[in-house]
XYZ file of C-alpha atoms in Angstrom:
540
model
C -5.508 3.619 -227.792
C -3.414 6.538 -226.679
C -1.497 8.601 -229.093
C 2.286 9.129 -229.024
C 1.811 12.612 -227.625
C -0.235 11.345 -224.744
C 2.408 8.734 -223.886
C 5.128 11.356 -223.902
C 3.043 13.625 -221.688
C 2.465 10.797 -219.222
C 6.166 9.937 -219.119
C 7.033 13.632 -218.551
C 4.669 13.828 -215.645
C 6.265 10.703 -214.151
C 9.754 12.192 -214.411
C 8.614 15.451 -212.870
C 6.934 13.522 -210.072
C 10.114 11.604 -209.363
C 12.078 14.865 -209.394
C 9.612 16.452 -206.998
C 9.711 13.395 -204.787
C 13.530 13.421 -204.764
C 13.502 17.144 -204.008
C 11.139 16.634 -201.112
C 13.317 13.804 -199.796
C 16.437 15.963 -200.179
C 14.812 18.884 -198.427
C 13.665 16.606 -195.612
C 17.168 15.144 -195.272
C 18.666 18.641 -195.343
C 16.236 19.838 -192.718
C 17.040 16.782 -190.580
C 20.766 17.445 -190.998
C 20.271 21.045 -189.889
C 18.347 19.830 -186.880
C 21.077 17.323 -186.030
C 23.714 20.003 -186.495
C 21.767 22.401 -184.255
C 21.307 19.663 -181.670
C 25.018 18.840 -181.832
C 25.868 22.538 -181.473
C 23.511 22.803 -178.509
C 25.096 19.757 -176.870
C 28.583 21.115 -177.532
C 27.630 24.520 -176.162
C 26.101 22.927 -173.061
C 29.222 20.808 -172.446
C 31.424 23.839 -173.204
C 29.575 26.070 -170.742
C 29.196 23.465 -168.008
C 32.779 22.235 -168.177
C 34.604 22.308 -164.803
C 37.551 24.106 -166.437
C 37.826 27.474 -168.167
C 37.803 27.155 -171.970
C 38.452 30.190 -174.174
C 39.645 31.284 -177.611
C 42.025 34.237 -178.110
C 42.896 36.213 -181.205
C 46.557 36.701 -182.083
C 46.790 39.788 -179.860
C 45.500 37.930 -176.779
C 41.933 39.309 -176.764
C 39.046 37.012 -175.840
C 37.037 35.867 -178.861
C 35.007 33.285 -176.986
C 34.880 31.878 -173.443
C 32.668 29.580 -171.414
C 30.580 30.566 -168.402
C 33.163 29.148 -165.976
C 35.114 32.380 -166.479
C 32.331 34.596 -165.116
C 31.611 32.118 -162.311
C 35.235 31.879 -161.132
C 36.585 35.355 -161.864
C 33.517 37.340 -160.836
C 33.307 39.447 -164.007
C 30.135 39.732 -166.096
C 30.055 38.509 -169.700
C 30.204 42.095 -170.958
C 33.196 42.911 -168.723
C 35.196 39.991 -170.127
C 34.138 40.267 -173.783
C 37.032 41.543 -175.940
C 39.191 41.993 -172.799
C 42.855 41.028 -173.161
C 44.061 37.935 -171.303
C 46.850 40.005 -169.709
C 44.260 41.964 -167.685
C 43.436 38.937 -165.513
C 47.068 37.823 -164.945
C 49.033 39.235 -162.005
C 51.555 41.843 -163.072
C 54.640 39.854 -162.030
C 53.746 37.103 -164.543
C 53.183 39.285 -167.608
C 56.709 38.662 -169.007
C 56.065 34.910 -168.735
C 52.699 35.372 -170.482
C 54.340 37.217 -173.400
C 56.985 34.518 -173.797
C 54.465 31.664 -173.594
C 52.072 33.317 -176.057
C 54.882 33.739 -178.565
C 55.862 30.085 -178.063
C 52.318 28.972 -178.881
C 52.314 31.062 -182.063
C 55.684 29.750 -183.243
C 55.681 26.159 -181.979
C 51.974 25.351 -181.889
C 51.282 24.613 -178.200
C 52.303 24.793 -174.554
C 51.259 22.473 -171.719
C 51.178 22.587 -167.938
C 52.203 26.225 -167.456
C 51.108 27.730 -164.130
C 49.667 31.229 -163.780
C 48.158 33.277 -160.976
C 44.913 34.981 -161.996
C 43.386 37.983 -160.248
C 39.652 37.946 -159.644
C 37.420 41.004 -159.764
C 37.288 41.139 -155.942
C 41.102 41.344 -155.753
C 41.689 37.748 -154.631
C 43.894 35.385 -156.618
C 43.863 31.797 -157.835
C 46.432 29.496 -159.412
C 45.646 27.806 -162.729
C 47.333 25.268 -164.970
C 47.244 26.298 -168.651
C 47.234 24.207 -171.822
C 47.138 26.191 -175.114
C 47.121 25.253 -178.826
C 47.382 27.335 -182.015
C 44.728 26.864 -184.738
C 45.511 27.825 -188.335
C 43.347 29.241 -191.150
C 42.603 27.652 -194.565
C 45.934 28.833 -195.963
C 47.930 27.556 -192.984
C 48.434 30.949 -191.373
C 47.988 31.243 -187.544
C 44.410 32.271 -186.865
C 43.650 31.912 -183.115
C 44.754 30.310 -179.845
C 42.525 27.978 -177.861
C 43.203 27.472 -174.152
C 42.146 25.368 -171.184
C 42.668 26.757 -167.669
C 42.285 24.428 -164.693
C 41.995 25.751 -161.140
C 44.781 24.108 -159.083
C 44.572 26.419 -156.052
C 43.447 23.618 -153.671
C 46.299 21.409 -154.877
C 48.861 24.190 -154.457
C 47.569 24.942 -150.954
C 47.868 21.270 -150.013
C 51.385 21.105 -151.468
C 52.358 24.170 -149.421
C 50.981 22.573 -146.250
C 52.836 19.344 -146.975
C 56.116 21.181 -147.578
C 55.618 23.129 -144.354
C 54.942 19.910 -142.423
C 58.058 18.298 -143.915
C 60.132 21.357 -143.043
C 58.874 21.350 -139.464
C 59.583 17.605 -139.224
C 63.168 18.129 -140.417
C 63.716 20.985 -137.982
C 62.212 18.828 -135.254
C 64.623 15.962 -135.900
C 67.574 18.337 -135.676
C 66.226 20.067 -132.552
C 65.468 16.762 -130.841
C 68.940 15.381 -131.435
C 70.641 18.514 -130.144
C 68.368 18.720 -127.104
C 69.039 15.099 -126.150
C 72.813 15.562 -125.922
C 72.465 18.986 -124.357
C 70.193 17.610 -121.634
C 72.934 15.282 -120.400
C 75.326 18.216 -120.105
C 72.718 20.299 -118.293
C 72.066 17.453 -115.870
C 75.741 17.378 -114.915
C 76.168 21.179 -114.762
C 73.009 21.688 -112.769
C 73.601 18.720 -110.490
C 77.100 19.657 -109.400
C 76.044 23.292 -109.037
C 73.281 22.233 -106.659
C 75.730 20.115 -104.684
C 78.188 23.033 -104.501
C 75.429 25.360 -103.321
C 74.417 22.893 -100.622
C 77.992 22.784 -99.286
C 78.709 26.537 -99.532
C 77.881 28.905 -96.711
C 75.685 31.931 -97.343
C 78.524 34.302 -96.614
C 80.841 33.055 -99.331
C 80.930 35.249 -102.462
C 81.246 32.164 -104.663
C 77.685 31.244 -103.731
C 76.366 34.205 -105.720
C 78.229 32.997 -108.774
C 76.904 29.464 -108.347
C 73.355 30.767 -108.049
C 73.750 32.555 -111.387
C 75.068 29.339 -112.954
C 72.043 27.516 -111.565
C 69.627 30.102 -112.998
C 71.273 29.878 -116.417
C 71.049 26.075 -116.266
C 67.338 26.223 -115.512
C 66.744 28.599 -118.428
C 68.697 26.327 -120.773
C 66.729 23.360 -119.436
C 63.459 25.090 -120.279
C 64.696 25.720 -123.817
C 65.539 22.048 -124.346
C 62.110 21.043 -123.051
C 60.494 23.355 -125.573
C 62.668 22.004 -128.393
C 61.793 18.437 -127.473
C 58.110 19.302 -127.293
C 58.270 20.819 -130.794
C 60.177 17.850 -132.191
C 57.635 15.439 -130.626
C 60.391 13.598 -128.791
C 59.290 14.345 -125.260
C 58.308 11.411 -123.116
C 54.716 12.084 -122.129
C 52.208 10.393 -119.834
C 48.767 10.789 -121.428
C 45.532 10.327 -119.533
C 41.906 10.331 -120.611
C 40.690 13.741 -119.466
C 37.906 16.232 -120.038
C 39.287 19.496 -121.422
C 36.612 21.486 -119.595
C 38.060 20.328 -116.280
C 41.588 21.124 -117.476
C 40.546 24.664 -118.483
C 38.778 25.277 -115.163
C 41.758 23.937 -113.168
C 44.112 26.267 -115.074
C 41.890 29.335 -114.866
C 43.588 30.912 -111.842
C 46.996 30.563 -113.499
C 45.662 32.043 -116.740
C 44.100 35.017 -114.964
C 47.460 35.854 -113.404
C 49.052 35.900 -116.863
C 46.751 38.483 -118.437
C 46.319 42.174 -117.685
C 43.271 43.682 -115.987
C 42.272 45.437 -119.214
C 41.656 42.087 -120.919
C 38.183 40.576 -120.522
C 38.513 36.801 -120.045
C 35.528 34.513 -120.717
C 34.966 30.820 -121.388
C 32.301 28.934 -123.294
C 32.595 25.251 -122.395
C 30.367 22.599 -123.947
C 28.727 20.652 -121.070
C 28.481 17.547 -123.278
C 32.139 17.627 -124.281
C 33.793 14.310 -125.153
C 37.049 12.997 -123.676
C 40.587 13.115 -125.087
C 43.814 11.240 -124.402
C 46.590 13.747 -123.683
C 49.225 14.496 -121.064
C 47.457 16.930 -118.672
C 50.657 18.805 -117.855
C 51.499 19.213 -121.533
C 47.971 20.399 -122.307
C 48.285 23.020 -119.576
C 51.465 24.245 -121.301
C 49.547 24.540 -124.592
C 46.813 26.543 -122.882
C 49.299 28.852 -121.154
C 51.263 29.532 -124.349
C 48.128 30.278 -126.384
C 46.821 32.646 -123.701
C 50.187 34.433 -123.438
C 50.270 34.779 -127.229
C 46.751 36.264 -127.183
C 47.693 38.632 -124.353
C 50.707 39.942 -126.277
C 48.473 40.568 -129.305
C 46.324 42.957 -127.210
C 48.755 45.501 -125.682
C 45.910 47.990 -125.138
C 43.475 45.425 -123.772
C 40.675 43.507 -125.395
C 38.697 40.294 -125.219
C 39.983 36.748 -124.764
C 37.607 33.796 -125.173
C 38.321 30.083 -124.643
C 35.743 27.707 -126.131
C 35.347 23.940 -126.224
C 33.008 21.845 -128.342
C 32.711 18.468 -130.057
C 33.652 18.492 -133.725
C 33.219 16.059 -136.614
C 35.801 16.337 -139.401
C 34.554 14.895 -142.737
C 36.832 13.482 -145.443
C 36.376 16.606 -147.552
C 37.926 18.811 -144.845
C 40.562 16.267 -143.766
C 41.946 15.999 -147.299
C 42.898 19.678 -147.178
C 45.313 19.074 -144.290
C 48.119 16.458 -144.489
C 48.165 15.949 -140.687
C 44.400 15.585 -140.194
C 42.205 12.490 -140.499
C 38.443 12.301 -140.699
C 36.656 11.468 -137.458
C 35.462 12.736 -134.091
C 37.458 15.419 -132.297
C 37.278 17.763 -129.364
C 37.894 21.368 -130.359
C 39.571 23.947 -128.142
C 39.659 27.478 -129.530
C 41.440 30.513 -128.094
C 40.223 33.771 -129.639
C 41.430 37.337 -129.183
C 40.442 40.610 -130.845
C 44.005 41.887 -131.050
C 46.259 43.080 -133.845
C 45.924 39.919 -135.949
C 48.499 38.059 -138.035
C 49.277 38.482 -141.720
C 49.579 35.546 -144.141
C 53.388 35.656 -144.323
C 53.714 35.294 -140.548
C 51.001 32.614 -140.396
C 53.037 30.398 -142.723
C 55.955 30.377 -140.233
C 54.209 30.831 -136.915
C 54.921 27.329 -135.595
C 58.612 27.316 -136.543
C 61.002 27.278 -133.564
C 62.788 30.576 -132.831
C 60.558 32.458 -135.270
C 59.100 35.491 -133.501
C 57.815 38.934 -134.374
C 58.485 40.233 -130.866
C 61.349 42.527 -129.950
C 64.674 41.021 -128.919
C 64.496 39.733 -125.373
C 60.680 39.628 -125.364
C 60.331 35.973 -126.350
C 62.295 32.915 -127.428
C 60.038 32.061 -130.362
C 59.395 28.600 -128.931
C 55.965 29.025 -127.328
C 53.818 28.240 -130.364
C 56.262 25.650 -131.726
C 55.947 23.898 -128.361
C 52.147 23.913 -128.761
C 52.525 22.461 -132.264
C 54.748 19.606 -131.081
C 52.573 18.680 -128.091
C 49.359 18.610 -130.134
C 50.934 16.647 -132.996
C 52.451 14.144 -130.547
C 48.900 13.585 -129.263
C 47.726 12.933 -132.874
C 45.960 16.284 -132.929
C 45.934 19.285 -135.230
C 46.504 22.996 -134.592
C 46.022 25.931 -136.917
C 45.501 29.677 -136.773
C 42.807 31.765 -138.439
C 43.552 35.485 -138.527
C 43.568 38.724 -140.473
C 45.548 41.875 -139.631
C 43.449 44.122 -137.427
C 40.733 41.507 -136.843
C 42.190 39.340 -134.087
C 43.170 35.669 -134.165
C 41.713 32.277 -133.342
C 43.912 29.274 -132.612
C 41.966 26.059 -133.160
C 43.210 22.864 -131.503
C 41.669 19.537 -132.520
C 42.359 16.450 -130.381
C 40.909 13.017 -131.246
C 37.886 12.100 -129.155
C 37.962 8.844 -127.165
C 35.147 6.832 -125.583
C 36.908 6.000 -122.291
C 35.838 7.535 -118.997
C 37.930 10.522 -117.878
C 40.447 10.377 -115.035
C 39.841 13.112 -112.421
C 42.684 15.619 -112.395
C 44.483 15.644 -109.056
C 45.464 18.926 -107.378
C 49.118 19.928 -107.449
C 51.089 17.960 -104.880
C 53.128 19.685 -102.212
C 56.790 18.756 -102.283
C 57.772 16.595 -99.350
C 61.098 16.677 -97.545
C 63.943 14.669 -98.994
C 63.932 11.143 -97.629
C 67.008 9.057 -97.068
C 67.195 5.357 -97.886
C 69.279 2.251 -97.514
C 68.032 0.275 -100.528
C 70.234 -1.048 -103.324
C 69.903 0.828 -106.629
C 71.288 -0.329 -109.973
C 72.185 2.836 -111.924
C 72.422 2.267 -115.692
C 73.671 5.286 -117.665
C 75.965 5.380 -120.712
C 77.096 8.991 -120.086
C 79.900 8.711 -117.527
C 79.428 12.266 -116.216
C 75.706 11.780 -115.604
C 76.352 8.348 -114.090
C 78.979 9.772 -111.724
C 76.658 12.551 -110.596
C 73.717 10.201 -109.990
C 75.847 7.737 -108.066
C 77.274 10.440 -105.825
C 73.874 11.993 -105.069
C 72.227 8.673 -104.241
C 75.099 7.524 -102.011
C 74.965 10.789 -100.071
C 71.357 9.976 -99.210
C 72.344 6.546 -97.872
C 71.554 4.329 -100.854
C 73.838 1.533 -102.031
C 74.604 2.059 -105.715
C 75.660 -0.454 -108.366
C 76.834 1.162 -111.605
C 76.632 0.010 -115.235
C 77.444 1.833 -118.482
C 74.989 -0.106 -120.665
C 72.405 -2.888 -120.679
C 74.725 -5.883 -121.025
C 76.933 -4.621 -118.229
C 73.820 -4.071 -116.069
C 72.808 -7.711 -116.524
C 76.316 -8.830 -115.562
C 76.401 -6.571 -112.484
C 72.983 -7.861 -111.410
C 74.094 -11.478 -111.892
C 77.222 -10.924 -109.760
C 75.289 -9.256 -106.909
C 74.191 -11.750 -104.251
C 71.722 -9.550 -102.402
C 68.486 -7.905 -103.394
C 68.350 -5.033 -105.896
C 65.378 -2.851 -105.014
C 65.386 -0.402 -107.917
C 66.919 -0.027 -111.370
C 67.348 3.599 -112.470
C 68.054 3.443 -116.200
C 68.397 5.813 -119.108
C 66.016 5.167 -122.003
C 68.502 5.434 -124.882
C 71.578 3.205 -124.520
C 73.878 1.082 -126.683
C 73.750 -2.738 -126.858
C 70.367 -3.302 -125.224
C 67.343 -1.044 -125.257
C 65.888 -0.078 -121.916
C 62.800 -2.170 -122.654
C 64.863 -5.278 -123.434
C 66.997 -4.717 -120.337
C 63.903 -4.399 -118.152
C 62.335 -7.588 -119.518
C 65.546 -9.623 -119.072
C 66.388 -8.388 -115.584
C 62.829 -9.058 -114.403
C 63.200 -12.697 -115.484
C 65.705 -13.225 -112.663
C 64.527 -10.440 -110.343
C 60.745 -10.114 -110.788
C 60.362 -7.868 -107.722
C 62.780 -5.180 -108.941
C 61.256 -1.750 -109.537
C 62.273 0.380 -112.502
C 62.592 4.133 -112.919
C 63.295 5.436 -116.423
C 65.024 8.724 -117.174
C 65.635 10.550 -120.439
C 65.392 13.877 -122.134
C 64.394 12.234 -125.389
C 61.558 9.845 -126.235
C 62.489 6.503 -127.789
C 59.945 4.206 -129.424
C 61.634 1.107 -127.975
C 60.272 2.013 -124.553
C 57.892 4.758 -125.492
C 55.368 3.739 -128.122
C 55.304 6.536 -130.674
C 56.565 8.939 -128.022
C 53.850 8.036 -125.484
C 54.933 6.650 -122.127
C 53.121 3.527 -120.993
C 51.033 4.336 -117.943
C 52.647 1.722 -115.663
C 56.167 3.065 -116.199
C 57.793 5.471 -113.724
C 59.722 8.240 -115.431
C 61.714 11.401 -114.649
C 62.733 13.827 -117.363
C 66.268 15.147 -117.880
C 67.640 17.551 -116.922
C 66.190 17.087 -113.440
C 66.665 18.858 -110.149
C 68.515 16.580 -107.716
C 65.717 17.037 -105.193
C 63.186 15.871 -107.796
C 65.301 12.810 -108.582
C 65.564 11.821 -104.924
C 61.832 12.326 -104.384
C 61.009 10.231 -107.448
C 63.345 7.439 -106.333
C 61.700 7.400 -102.928
C 58.230 7.481 -104.489
C 58.941 4.466 -106.716
C 60.564 2.494 -103.882
C 57.601 3.148 -101.599
C 54.948 2.447 -104.229
């Protein structure tokens, strides 16, 4: 039997053992908690450093207390260069007053959200960020630090700027197109009657010199309206499937005459180039304007290179440009090593009447004309340039699988032919209608006149004989030209139709593109061109 002392000693050992066991368990739990805390800290630090945005903590004077690695990656500074630096040192100078006001607002009100700032990187470039900031207080409730998130929104701002520019150009285009349409009718009348007066005035009469000056001014005004309509994408065009290599080669002699002898002209044309669907004449205008622009950028001579190649545009690139879709394209680039273009000019370079040339040296419509033609063909045009390092204009036109149509040589103008056929002239502008009627009758044609589509149908119904040709304006009241054509062909299926307009209309012209089987002459036209076109359609 054990004594009382032995029992007490045994019980004491048991208590001590339990205490030791509990201590070991506590220490193990504490060690596990430390490990979990360290693991949590490691995970937090990894998420903090790998975050796609810039996270940082500032003291109450704006100095960095802590920041993630995104700062060094984006701004280009080392950790040591940013440590303890003030936030104001990476903000552009113009925004420092806004920074002071926003920082004070965070301290007093607790937070700010969605404020935009422009940061300056170590290499001197800039970026736009969206800032969210919150104040954190100490144990006694006093402001202790400011924690911020900065998100890079430069790509979004660039896309917004492009979209605004596209919308601005579209608005200008609508205005320019409307003005040009009405002005073209006036030019048709002025030019037409001037040509008739010249034809009936002897060379010895002084008035002839005045009429010739009127005619020259009319032609210049006509060229301006054509450029405005091209920019506004309201020209009626006749696209064909062509190979741009052939178009460049066919235009080469013209281009060589445009540039000076001190400019070296070379081409690099991809022999496996795909086909595009574009009006060949309009594309030639694009080429000429880009070459003239390059020539003017090299007043002391230089190098001019025209290249073609196939290009694939992925979604990633297309999303950066509001007017560009992913897919297959043909690329035409025109590169010079001239004076270059600064960013401010680049942002306005396709606006009509914007020019950096001296007064009288250019209308400011050449590049805007290129913009309109390429956009009307569902293409994309942009410039890449830096002052002193030349410029490259890149034109992307959607690639098509159809076989190309060989480009015909320029046709020689034939002599004016007379005729005896019956022509139904449909024109809502009385001055233009009177001019057209007079010109056609002088050449021997019989002319029936109508001011609009419904009247044309009535005139046709009341005429017993054959009507060989209907010459009709595209844009008219009551009936569209397309509806008029369909209805008149129901009763006169053999009638031929010649459309005329200075403005494209989707009723006849699908999205500004003339259907290939339609005959068309653009206003304002030379009377000789009108008579030749009438004869061509009648004889076709």
